[in-house]
CSV table of C-alpha atoms in Angstrom, one decimal:
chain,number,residue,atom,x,y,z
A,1,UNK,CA,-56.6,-172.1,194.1
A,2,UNK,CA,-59.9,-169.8,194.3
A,3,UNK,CA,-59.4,-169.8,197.8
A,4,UNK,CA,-56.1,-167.8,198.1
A,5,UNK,CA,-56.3,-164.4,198.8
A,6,UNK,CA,-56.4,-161.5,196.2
A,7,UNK,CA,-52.8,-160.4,198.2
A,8,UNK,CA,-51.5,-164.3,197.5
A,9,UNK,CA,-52.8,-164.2,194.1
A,10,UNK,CA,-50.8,-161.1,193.2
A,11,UNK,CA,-47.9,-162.5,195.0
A,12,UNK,CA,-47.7,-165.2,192.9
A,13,UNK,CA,-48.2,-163.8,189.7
A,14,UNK,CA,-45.6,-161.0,190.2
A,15,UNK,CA,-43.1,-163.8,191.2
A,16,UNK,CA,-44.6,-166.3,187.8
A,17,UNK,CA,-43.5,-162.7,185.9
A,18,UNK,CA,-40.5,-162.5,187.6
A,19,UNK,CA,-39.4,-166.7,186.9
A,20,UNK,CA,-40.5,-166.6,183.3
A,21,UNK,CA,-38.8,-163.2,182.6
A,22,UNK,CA,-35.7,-164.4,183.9
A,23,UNK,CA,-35.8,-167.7,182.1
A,24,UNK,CA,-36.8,-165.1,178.7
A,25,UNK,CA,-34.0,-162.9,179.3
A,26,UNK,CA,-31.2,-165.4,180.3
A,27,UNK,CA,-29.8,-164.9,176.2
A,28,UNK,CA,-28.5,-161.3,177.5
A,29,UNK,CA,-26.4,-163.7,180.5
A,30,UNK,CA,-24.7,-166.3,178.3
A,31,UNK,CA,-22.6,-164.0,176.1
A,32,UNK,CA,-21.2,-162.3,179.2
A,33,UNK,CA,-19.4,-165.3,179.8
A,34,UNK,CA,-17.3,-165.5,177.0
A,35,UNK,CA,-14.5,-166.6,175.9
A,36,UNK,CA,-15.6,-168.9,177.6
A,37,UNK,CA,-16.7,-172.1,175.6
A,38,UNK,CA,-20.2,-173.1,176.1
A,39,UNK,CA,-18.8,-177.2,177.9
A,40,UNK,CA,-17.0,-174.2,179.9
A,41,UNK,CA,-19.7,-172.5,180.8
A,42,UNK,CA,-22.0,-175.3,181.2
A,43,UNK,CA,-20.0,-177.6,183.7
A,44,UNK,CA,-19.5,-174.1,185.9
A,45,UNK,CA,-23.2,-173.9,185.4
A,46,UNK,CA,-23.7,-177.5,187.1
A,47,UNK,CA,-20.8,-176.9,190.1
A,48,UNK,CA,-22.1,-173.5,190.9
A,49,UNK,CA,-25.5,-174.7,190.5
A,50,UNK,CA,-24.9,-177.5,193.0
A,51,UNK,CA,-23.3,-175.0,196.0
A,52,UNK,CA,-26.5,-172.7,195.4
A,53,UNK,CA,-29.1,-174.9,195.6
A,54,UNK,CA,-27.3,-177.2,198.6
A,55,UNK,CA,-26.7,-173.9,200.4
A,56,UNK,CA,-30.6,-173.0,200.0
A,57,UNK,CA,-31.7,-176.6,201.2
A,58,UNK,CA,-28.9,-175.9,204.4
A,59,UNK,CA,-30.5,-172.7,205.3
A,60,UNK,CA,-34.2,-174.4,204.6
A,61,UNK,CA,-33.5,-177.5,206.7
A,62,UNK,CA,-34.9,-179.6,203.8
A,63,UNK,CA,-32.4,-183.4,203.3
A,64,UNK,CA,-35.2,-185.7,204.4
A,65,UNK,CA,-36.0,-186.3,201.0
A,66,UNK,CA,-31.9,-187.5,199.9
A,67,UNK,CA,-32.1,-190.3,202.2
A,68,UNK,CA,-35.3,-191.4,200.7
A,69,UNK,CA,-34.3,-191.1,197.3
A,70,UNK,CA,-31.3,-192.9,197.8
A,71,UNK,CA,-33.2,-196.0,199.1
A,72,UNK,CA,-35.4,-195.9,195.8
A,73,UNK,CA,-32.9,-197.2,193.2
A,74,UNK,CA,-35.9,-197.0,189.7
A,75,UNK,CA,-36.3,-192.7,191.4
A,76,UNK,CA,-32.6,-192.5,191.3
A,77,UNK,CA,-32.3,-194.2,188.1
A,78,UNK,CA,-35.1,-191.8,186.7
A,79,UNK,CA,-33.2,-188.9,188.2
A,80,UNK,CA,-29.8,-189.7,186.8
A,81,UNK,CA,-31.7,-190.1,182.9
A,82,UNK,CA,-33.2,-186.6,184.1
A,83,UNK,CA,-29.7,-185.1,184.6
A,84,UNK,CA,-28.2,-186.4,181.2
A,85,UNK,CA,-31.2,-185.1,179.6
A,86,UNK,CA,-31.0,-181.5,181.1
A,87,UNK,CA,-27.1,-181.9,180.1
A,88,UNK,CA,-27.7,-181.6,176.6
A,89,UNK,CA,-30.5,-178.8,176.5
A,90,UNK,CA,-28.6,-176.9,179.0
A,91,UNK,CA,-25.5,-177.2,176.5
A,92,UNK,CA,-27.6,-176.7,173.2
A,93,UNK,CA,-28.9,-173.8,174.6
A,94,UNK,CA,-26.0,-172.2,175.3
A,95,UNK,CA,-24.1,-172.8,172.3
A,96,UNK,CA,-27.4,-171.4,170.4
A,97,UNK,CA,-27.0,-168.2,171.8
A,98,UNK,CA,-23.2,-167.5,171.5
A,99,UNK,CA,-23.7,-168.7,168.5
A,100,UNK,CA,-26.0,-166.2,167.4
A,101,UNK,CA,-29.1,-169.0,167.0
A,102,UNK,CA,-31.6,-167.4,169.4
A,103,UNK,CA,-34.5,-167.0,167.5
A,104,UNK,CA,-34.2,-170.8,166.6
A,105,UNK,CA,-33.1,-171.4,170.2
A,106,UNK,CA,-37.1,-169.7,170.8
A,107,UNK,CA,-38.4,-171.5,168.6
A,108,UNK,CA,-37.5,-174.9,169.9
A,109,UNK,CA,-39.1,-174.0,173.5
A,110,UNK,CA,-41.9,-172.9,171.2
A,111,UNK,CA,-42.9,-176.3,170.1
A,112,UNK,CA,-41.8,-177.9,173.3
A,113,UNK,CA,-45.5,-178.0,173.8
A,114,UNK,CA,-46.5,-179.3,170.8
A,115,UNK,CA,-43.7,-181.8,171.3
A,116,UNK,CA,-44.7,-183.3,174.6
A,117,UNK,CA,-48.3,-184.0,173.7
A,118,UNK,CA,-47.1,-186.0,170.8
A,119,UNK,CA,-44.8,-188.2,173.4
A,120,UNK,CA,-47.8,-188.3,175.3
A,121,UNK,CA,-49.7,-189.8,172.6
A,122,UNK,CA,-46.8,-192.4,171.4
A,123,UNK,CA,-45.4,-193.2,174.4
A,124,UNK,CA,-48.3,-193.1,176.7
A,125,UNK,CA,-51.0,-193.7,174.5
A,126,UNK,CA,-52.8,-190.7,175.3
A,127,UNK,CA,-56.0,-189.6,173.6
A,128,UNK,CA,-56.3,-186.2,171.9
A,129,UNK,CA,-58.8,-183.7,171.1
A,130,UNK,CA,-59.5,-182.7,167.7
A,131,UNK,CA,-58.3,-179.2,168.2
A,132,UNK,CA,-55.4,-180.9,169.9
A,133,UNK,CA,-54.8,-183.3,166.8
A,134,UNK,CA,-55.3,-180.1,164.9
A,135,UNK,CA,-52.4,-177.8,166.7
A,136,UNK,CA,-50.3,-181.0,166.6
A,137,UNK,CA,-50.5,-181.1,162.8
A,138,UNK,CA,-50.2,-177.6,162.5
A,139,UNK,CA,-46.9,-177.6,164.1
A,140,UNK,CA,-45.8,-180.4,162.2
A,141,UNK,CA,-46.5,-178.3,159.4
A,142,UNK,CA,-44.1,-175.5,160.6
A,143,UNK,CA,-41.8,-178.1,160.8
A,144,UNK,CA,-42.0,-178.5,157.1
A,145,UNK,CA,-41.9,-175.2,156.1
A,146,UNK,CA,-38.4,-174.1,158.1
A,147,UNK,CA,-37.0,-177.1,156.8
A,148,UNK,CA,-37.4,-176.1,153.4
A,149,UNK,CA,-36.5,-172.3,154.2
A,150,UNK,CA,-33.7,-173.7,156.1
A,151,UNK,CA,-32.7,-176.2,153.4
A,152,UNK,CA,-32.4,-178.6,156.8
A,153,UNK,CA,-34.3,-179.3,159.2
A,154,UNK,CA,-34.5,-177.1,162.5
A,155,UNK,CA,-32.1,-179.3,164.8
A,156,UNK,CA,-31.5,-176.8,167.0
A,157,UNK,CA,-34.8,-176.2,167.6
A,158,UNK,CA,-36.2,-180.0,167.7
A,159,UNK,CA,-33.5,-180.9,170.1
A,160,UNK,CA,-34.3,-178.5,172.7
A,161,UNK,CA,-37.6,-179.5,172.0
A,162,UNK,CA,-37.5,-183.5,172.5
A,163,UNK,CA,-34.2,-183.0,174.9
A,164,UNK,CA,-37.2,-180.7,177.4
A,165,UNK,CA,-40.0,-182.6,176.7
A,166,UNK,CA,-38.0,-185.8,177.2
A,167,UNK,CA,-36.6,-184.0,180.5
A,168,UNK,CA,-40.4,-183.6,181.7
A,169,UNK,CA,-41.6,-186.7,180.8
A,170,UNK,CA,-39.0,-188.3,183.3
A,171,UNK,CA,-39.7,-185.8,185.9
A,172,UNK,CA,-43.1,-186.7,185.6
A,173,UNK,CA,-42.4,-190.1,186.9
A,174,UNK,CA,-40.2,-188.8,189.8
A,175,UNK,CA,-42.3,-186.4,191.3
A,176,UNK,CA,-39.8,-184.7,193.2
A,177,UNK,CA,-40.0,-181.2,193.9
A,178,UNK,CA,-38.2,-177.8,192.0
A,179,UNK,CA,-35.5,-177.3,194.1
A,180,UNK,CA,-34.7,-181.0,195.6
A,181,UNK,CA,-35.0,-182.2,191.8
A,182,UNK,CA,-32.5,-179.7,190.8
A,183,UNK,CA,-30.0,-180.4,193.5
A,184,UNK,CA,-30.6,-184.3,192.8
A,185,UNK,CA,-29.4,-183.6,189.3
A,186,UNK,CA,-26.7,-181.4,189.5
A,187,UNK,CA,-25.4,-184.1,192.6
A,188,UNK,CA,-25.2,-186.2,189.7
A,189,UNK,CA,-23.8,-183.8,187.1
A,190,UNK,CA,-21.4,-182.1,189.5
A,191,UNK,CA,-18.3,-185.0,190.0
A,192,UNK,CA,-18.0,-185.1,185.9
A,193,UNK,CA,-18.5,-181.2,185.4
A,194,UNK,CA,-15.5,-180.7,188.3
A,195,UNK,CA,-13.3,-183.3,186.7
A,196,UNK,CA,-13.7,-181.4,183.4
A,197,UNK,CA,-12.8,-178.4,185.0
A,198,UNK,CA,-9.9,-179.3,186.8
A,199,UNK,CA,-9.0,-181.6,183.1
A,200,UNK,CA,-9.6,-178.3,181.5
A,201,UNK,CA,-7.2,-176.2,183.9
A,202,UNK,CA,-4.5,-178.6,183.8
A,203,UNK,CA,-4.5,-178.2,180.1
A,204,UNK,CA,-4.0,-174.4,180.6
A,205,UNK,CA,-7.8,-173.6,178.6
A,206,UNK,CA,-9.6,-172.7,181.7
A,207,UNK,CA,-11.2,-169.4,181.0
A,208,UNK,CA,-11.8,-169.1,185.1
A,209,UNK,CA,-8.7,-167.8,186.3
A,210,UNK,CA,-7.1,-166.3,183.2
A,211,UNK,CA,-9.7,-163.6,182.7
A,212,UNK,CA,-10.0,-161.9,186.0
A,213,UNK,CA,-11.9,-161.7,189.2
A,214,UNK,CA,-14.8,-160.1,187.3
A,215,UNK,CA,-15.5,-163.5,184.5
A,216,UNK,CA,-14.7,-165.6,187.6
A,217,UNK,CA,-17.5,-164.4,189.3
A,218,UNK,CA,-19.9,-164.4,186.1
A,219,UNK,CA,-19.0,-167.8,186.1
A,220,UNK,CA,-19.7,-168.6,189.4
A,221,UNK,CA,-23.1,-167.0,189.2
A,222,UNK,CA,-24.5,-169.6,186.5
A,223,UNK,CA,-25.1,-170.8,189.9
A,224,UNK,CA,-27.4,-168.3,190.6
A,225,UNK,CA,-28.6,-167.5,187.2
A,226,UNK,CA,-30.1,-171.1,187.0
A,227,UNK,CA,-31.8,-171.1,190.3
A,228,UNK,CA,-33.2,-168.2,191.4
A,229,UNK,CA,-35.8,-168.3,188.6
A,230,UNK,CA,-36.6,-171.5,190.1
A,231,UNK,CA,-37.3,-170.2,193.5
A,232,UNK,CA,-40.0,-167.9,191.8
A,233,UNK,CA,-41.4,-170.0,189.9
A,234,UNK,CA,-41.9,-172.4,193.5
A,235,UNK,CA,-43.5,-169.2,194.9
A,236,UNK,CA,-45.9,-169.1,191.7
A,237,UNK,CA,-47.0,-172.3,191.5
A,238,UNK,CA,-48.6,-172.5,195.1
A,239,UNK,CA,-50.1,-169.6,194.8
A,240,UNK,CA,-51.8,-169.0,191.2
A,241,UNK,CA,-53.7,-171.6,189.2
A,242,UNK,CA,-51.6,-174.4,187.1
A,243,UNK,CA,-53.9,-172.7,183.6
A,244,UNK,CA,-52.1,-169.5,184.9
A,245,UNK,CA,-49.1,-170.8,185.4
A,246,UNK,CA,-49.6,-172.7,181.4
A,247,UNK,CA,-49.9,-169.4,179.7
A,248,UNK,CA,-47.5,-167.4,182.0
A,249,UNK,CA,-44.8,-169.9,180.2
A,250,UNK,CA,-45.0,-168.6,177.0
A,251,UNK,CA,-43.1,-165.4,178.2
A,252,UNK,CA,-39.7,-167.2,177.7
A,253,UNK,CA,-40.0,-167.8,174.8
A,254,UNK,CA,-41.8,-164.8,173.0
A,255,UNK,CA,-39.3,-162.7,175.0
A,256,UNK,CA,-35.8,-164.9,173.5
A,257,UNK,CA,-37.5,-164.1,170.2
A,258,UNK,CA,-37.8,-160.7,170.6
A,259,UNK,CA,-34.3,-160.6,171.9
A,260,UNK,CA,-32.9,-162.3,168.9
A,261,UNK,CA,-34.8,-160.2,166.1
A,262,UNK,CA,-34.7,-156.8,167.9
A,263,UNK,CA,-31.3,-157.0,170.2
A,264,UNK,CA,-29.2,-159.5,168.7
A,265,UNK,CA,-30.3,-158.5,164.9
A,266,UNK,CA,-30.6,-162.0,163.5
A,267,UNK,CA,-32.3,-162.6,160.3
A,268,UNK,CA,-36.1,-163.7,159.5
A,269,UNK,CA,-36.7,-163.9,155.9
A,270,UNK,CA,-40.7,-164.6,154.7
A,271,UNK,CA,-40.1,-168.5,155.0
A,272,UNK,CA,-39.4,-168.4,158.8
A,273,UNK,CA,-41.6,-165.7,159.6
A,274,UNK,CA,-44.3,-168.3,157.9
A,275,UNK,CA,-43.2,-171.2,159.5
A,276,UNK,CA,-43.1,-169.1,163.2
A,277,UNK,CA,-46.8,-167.9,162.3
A,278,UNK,CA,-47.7,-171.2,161.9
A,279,UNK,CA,-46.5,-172.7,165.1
A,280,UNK,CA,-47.9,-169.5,167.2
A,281,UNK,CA,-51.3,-170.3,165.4
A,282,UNK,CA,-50.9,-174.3,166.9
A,283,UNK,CA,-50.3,-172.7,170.5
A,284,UNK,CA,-53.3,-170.3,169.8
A,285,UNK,CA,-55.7,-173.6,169.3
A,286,UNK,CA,-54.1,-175.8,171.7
A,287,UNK,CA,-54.5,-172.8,174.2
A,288,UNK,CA,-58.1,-172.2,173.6
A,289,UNK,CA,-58.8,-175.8,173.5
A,290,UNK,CA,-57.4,-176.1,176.9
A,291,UNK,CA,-59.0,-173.1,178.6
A,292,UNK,CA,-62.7,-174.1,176.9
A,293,UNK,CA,-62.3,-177.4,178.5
A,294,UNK,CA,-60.9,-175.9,182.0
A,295,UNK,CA,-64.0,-173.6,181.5
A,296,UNK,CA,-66.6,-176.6,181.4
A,297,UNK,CA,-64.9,-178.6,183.9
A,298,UNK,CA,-65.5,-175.7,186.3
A,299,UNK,CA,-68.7,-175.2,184.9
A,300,UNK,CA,-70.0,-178.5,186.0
A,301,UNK,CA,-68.0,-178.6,189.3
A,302,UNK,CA,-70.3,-175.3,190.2
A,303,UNK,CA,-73.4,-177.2,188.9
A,304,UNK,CA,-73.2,-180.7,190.9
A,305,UNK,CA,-70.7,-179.5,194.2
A,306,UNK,CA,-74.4,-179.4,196.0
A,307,UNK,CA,-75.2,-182.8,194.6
A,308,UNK,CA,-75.1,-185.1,198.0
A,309,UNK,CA,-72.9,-187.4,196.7
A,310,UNK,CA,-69.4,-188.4,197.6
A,311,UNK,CA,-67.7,-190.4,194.9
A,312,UNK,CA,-70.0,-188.0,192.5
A,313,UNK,CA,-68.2,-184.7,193.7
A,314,UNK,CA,-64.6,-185.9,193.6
A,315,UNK,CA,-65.2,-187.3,190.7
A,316,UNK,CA,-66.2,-184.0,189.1
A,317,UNK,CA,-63.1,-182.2,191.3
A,318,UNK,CA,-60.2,-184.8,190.0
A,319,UNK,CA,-62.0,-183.9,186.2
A,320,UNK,CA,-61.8,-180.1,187.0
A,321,UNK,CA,-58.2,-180.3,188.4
A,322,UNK,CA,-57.3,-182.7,184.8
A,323,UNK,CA,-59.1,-180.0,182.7
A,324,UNK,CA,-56.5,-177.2,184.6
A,325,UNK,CA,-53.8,-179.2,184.0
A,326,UNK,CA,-54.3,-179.3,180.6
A,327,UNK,CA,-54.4,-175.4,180.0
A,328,UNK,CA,-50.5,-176.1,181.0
A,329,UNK,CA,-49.8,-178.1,178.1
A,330,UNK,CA,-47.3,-179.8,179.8
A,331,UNK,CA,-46.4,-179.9,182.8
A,332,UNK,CA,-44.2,-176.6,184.3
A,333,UNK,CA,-41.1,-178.2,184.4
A,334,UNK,CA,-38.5,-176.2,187.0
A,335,UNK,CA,-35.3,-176.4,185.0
A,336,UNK,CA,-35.7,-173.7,181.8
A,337,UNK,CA,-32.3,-172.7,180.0
């Protein structure tokens, strides 16, 4: 990545700003949409979604991967767990916010984080840092603290966290990219989401063609609204480095919190101010930890890349390249809410 031009670099950062923006401001779309009920919304998301993204991969030539995926039944298996996964955050999240749950909606992308590390250490039996073990415990500690101020636990908030880290935990395995993973998923999603829609019309509920041209074409541009960020995020990530990228991310969230304190009004008494403080204070160390170890892995790439030594110098570049990809937490998954 330290090759790219300085024009590259600003390219990508400006469209990495642009992605995460759009992902942090999508709270302001979803209410737009209404009286639209959020299944509503969401199975217009997935159609519209669908016609988007296959239109892109028309114009952009790019199927060669469908016929390949289809001949790999475990990818398509993977892809179909990915798609119910994405189902249920996509929903969440949109009931959160017309709901008037956006701050805990933030919180729950937040943790994500937090969240996927521990999965990485349960399920894959991943080895942690002490600051990591530290930031872990620290959020599990602002668990604690909204569930007593809640008098519940957060649910909203720990679903969308396990439902995304879940979501990039299988899209680890699969390895497809933004786009084709998208349009794999909503393939999948689209037959059901139509067959509520048409099920919903029939019953005379359909919000679509009651309310105008105007909601129609709100509707229609969940389409839009889901992908475009996506597209600059794909223009990001081959451009700026994957620790960039890692802190860039936390721009969707800080800015759905600020929506739903200063824009949508929504209530923090001392107990969820405390229990927010203690999870930004987790991110804080896990960041740092990540950075300090991206630092020294590029420290000793500078120190042994004249070492004559083959299997030495990859070595040290693979290490370098994990440290980075560490600074990400985990990894920049192309699907936000």
């Amino acid at each position: 990545m330290t090759g790219k031009p300085r024009g590259e670099r600003h390219i990508g950062l400006l469209n990495g700003f642009a992605a995460y923006g759009m992902w942090g401001l999508v709270p302001l779309f979803w209410p737009l949409l209404k009286p639209a009920g959020a299944m509503e919304i969401l199975a217009h998301r997935m159609v519209w979604s669908l016609v988007f993204v296959g239109a892109a991969l028309l114009v952009l030539r790019r199927w060669a991967w469908a016929g390949e995926l289809l001949r790999q039944p475990r990818k398509l298996a993977l892809i179909t767990v990915a798609a119910a996964v994405i189902t249920v955050n996509w929903g969440l999240y949109i009931w959160s916010v017309n709901s008037g749950h956006v701050v805990e909606a933030s919180l729950g992308y937040f943790i994500n984080p937090l969240v996927t590390i521990a999965m990485g250490v349960l399920l894959l039996k991943e080895r942690l840092r002490p600051v990591q073990w530290a930031a872990v415990g620290t959020g599990g500690v602002a668990v604690v603290v909204l569930t007593v101020g809640y008098g519940q636990p957060p649910w909203i908030s720990l679903c969308l966290a396990f439902s995304f880290a879940t979501y990039g935990l299988v899209k680890k395995k699969v390895g497809l990219g933004g786009i084709e993973s998208l349009a794999a998923e909503t393939a999948i999603q689209f037959l059901p989401a139509l067959g509520f829609l048409v099920w919903l019309s029939a019953r005379g509920d359909s919000t679509f063609a009651a309310e105008g041209a105007g909601h129609a074409a709100l509707l229609a541009s969940a389409g839009i609204v889901t992908a475009l960020p996506l597209v600059c995020f794909g223009a990001a990530a081959i451009r700026v480095p994957l620790s960039t990228i890692g802190l860039l991310q936390y721009l969707t969230p800080v800015f759905q919190f600020l929506l739903g304190v200063l824009y949508f009004h929504e209530e923090m008494p001392p107990e969820r101010w405390a229990g927010f403080a203690l999870v930004w204070l987790a991110l804080t160390l896990l960041t740092w930890d990540a950075l300090r170890t991206a630092r020294r892995a590029s420290r000793t790439l500078t120190n042994e890349i004249s070492v004559p030594s083959t299997t030495r110098a990859t070595g040290t570049v693979s290490a370098a390249r994990n440290a980075e990809s560490v600074a990400c937490g985990p990894d920049p998954v192309d699907a936000r809410p």
